[in-house]
PDB file of C-alpha atoms in Angstrom:
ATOM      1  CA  UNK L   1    -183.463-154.712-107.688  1.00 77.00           C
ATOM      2  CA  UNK L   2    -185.095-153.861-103.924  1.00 83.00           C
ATOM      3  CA  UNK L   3    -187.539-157.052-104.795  1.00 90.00           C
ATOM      4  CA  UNK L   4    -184.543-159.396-105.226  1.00 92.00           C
ATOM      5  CA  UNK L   5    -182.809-157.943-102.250  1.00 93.00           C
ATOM      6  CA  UNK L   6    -186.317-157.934 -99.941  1.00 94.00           C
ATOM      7  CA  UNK L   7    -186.355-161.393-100.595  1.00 94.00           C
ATOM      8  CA  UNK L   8    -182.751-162.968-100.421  1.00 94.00           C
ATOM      9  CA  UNK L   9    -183.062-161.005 -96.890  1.00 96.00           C
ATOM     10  CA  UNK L  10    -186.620-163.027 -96.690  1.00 96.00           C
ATOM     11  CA  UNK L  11    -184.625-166.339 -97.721  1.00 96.00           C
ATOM     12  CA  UNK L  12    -181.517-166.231 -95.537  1.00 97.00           C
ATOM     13  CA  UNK L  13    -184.085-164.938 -92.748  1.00 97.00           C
ATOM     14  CA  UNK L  14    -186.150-168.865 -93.057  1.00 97.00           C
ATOM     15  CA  UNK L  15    -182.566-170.564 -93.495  1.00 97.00           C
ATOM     16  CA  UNK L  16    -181.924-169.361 -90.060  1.00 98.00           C
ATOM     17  CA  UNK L  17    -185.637-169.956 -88.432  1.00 98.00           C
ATOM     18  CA  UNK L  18    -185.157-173.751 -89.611  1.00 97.00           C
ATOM     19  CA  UNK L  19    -181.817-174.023 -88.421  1.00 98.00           C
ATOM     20  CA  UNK L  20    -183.341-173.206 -85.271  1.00 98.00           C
ATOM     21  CA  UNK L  21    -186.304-175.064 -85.702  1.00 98.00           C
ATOM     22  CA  UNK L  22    -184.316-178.422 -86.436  1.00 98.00           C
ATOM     23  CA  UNK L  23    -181.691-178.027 -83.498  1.00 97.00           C
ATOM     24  CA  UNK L  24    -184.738-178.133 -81.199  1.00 96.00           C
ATOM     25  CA  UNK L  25    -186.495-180.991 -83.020  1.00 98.00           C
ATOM     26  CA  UNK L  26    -183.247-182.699 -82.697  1.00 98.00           C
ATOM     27  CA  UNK L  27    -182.808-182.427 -79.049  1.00 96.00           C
ATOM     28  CA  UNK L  28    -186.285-183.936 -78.795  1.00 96.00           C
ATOM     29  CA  UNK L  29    -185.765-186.493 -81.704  1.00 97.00           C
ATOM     30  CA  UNK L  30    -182.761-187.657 -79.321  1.00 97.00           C
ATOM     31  CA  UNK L  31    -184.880-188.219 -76.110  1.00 96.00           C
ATOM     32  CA  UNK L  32    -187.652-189.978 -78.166  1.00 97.00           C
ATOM     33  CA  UNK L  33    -184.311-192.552 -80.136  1.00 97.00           C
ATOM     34  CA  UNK L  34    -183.085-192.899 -76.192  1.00 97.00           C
ATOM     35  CA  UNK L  35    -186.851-194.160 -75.327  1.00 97.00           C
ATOM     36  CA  UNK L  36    -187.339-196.238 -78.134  1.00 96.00           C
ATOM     37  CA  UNK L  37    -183.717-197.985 -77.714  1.00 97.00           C
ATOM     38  CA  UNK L  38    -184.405-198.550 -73.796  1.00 97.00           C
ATOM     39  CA  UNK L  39    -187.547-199.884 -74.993  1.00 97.00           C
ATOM     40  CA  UNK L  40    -189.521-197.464 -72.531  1.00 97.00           C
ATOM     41  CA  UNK L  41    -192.336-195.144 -73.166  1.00 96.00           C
ATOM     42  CA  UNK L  42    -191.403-191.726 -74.918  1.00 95.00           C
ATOM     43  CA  UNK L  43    -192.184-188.581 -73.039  1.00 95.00           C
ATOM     44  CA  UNK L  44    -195.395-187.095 -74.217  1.00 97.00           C
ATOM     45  CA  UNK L  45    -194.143-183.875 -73.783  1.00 97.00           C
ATOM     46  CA  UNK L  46    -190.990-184.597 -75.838  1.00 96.00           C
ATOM     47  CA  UNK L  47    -193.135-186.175 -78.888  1.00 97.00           C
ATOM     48  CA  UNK L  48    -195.509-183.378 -78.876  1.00 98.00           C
ATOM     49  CA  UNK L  49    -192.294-181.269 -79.646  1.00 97.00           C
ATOM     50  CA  UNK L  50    -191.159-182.813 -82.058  1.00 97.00           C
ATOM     51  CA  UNK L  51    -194.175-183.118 -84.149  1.00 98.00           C
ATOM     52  CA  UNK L  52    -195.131-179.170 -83.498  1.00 98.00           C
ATOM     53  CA  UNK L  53    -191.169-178.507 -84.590  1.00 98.00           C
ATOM     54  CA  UNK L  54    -191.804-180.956 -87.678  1.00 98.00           C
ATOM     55  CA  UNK L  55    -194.855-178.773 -88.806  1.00 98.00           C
ATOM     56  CA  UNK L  56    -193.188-175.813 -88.458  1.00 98.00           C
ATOM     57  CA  UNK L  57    -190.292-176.810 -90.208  1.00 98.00           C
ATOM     58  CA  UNK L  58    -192.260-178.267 -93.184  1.00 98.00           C
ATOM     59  CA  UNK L  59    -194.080-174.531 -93.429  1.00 98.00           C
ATOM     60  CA  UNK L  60    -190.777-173.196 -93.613  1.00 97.00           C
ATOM     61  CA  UNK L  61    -189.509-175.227 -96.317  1.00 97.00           C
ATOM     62  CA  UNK L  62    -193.363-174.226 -98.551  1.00 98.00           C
ATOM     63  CA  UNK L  63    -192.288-170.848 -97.985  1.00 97.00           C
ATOM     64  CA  UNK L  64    -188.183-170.916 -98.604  1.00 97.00           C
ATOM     65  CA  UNK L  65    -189.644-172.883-101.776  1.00 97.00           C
ATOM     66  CA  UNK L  66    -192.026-170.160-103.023  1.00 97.00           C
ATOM     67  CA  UNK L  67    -189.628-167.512-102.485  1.00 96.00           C
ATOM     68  CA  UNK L  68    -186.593-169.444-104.325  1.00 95.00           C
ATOM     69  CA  UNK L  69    -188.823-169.405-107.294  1.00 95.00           C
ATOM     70  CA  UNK L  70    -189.583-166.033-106.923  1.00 94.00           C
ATOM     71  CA  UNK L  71    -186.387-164.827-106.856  1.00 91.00           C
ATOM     72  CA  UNK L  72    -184.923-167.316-109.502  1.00 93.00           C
ATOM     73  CA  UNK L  73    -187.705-165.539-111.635  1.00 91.00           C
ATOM     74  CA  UNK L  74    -186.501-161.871-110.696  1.00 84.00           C
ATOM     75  CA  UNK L  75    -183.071-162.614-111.618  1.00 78.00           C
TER      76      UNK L  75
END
């Protein structure tokens, strides 16, 4: 019973680090749509962002996934 509720606070704890994680990766997703529909360059800075946010968000979802399973098998 403390495993399940260790990790559904483990769970809703990554659901909230990638909501964060995708608000900021959105913000730089917009600049980079705003470059590539005024046909300019893309700030550097702003694509590094986004693919360092990306990454992170893809370990995120390993981990939310590994942890769904674990508690899907604890139940």
């Amino acid at each position: 019973m403390l495993n399940t509720r260790r990790l559904a606070k483990e769970i809703y704890a990554l659901n909230e680090e990638m909501k964060q994680l995708e608000s900021k990766r959105a913000r730089s997703m917009a600049s980079i749509l705003e470059s590539l529909i005024s046909r300019t360059e893309p700030n550097q800075t702003e694509v590094q962002f986004f693919r360092t946010y990306t990454a992170q968000i893809d370990i995120k979802r390993e981990q939310l996934q590994k942890l769904t399973k674990q508690l899907e098998r604890e139940i």
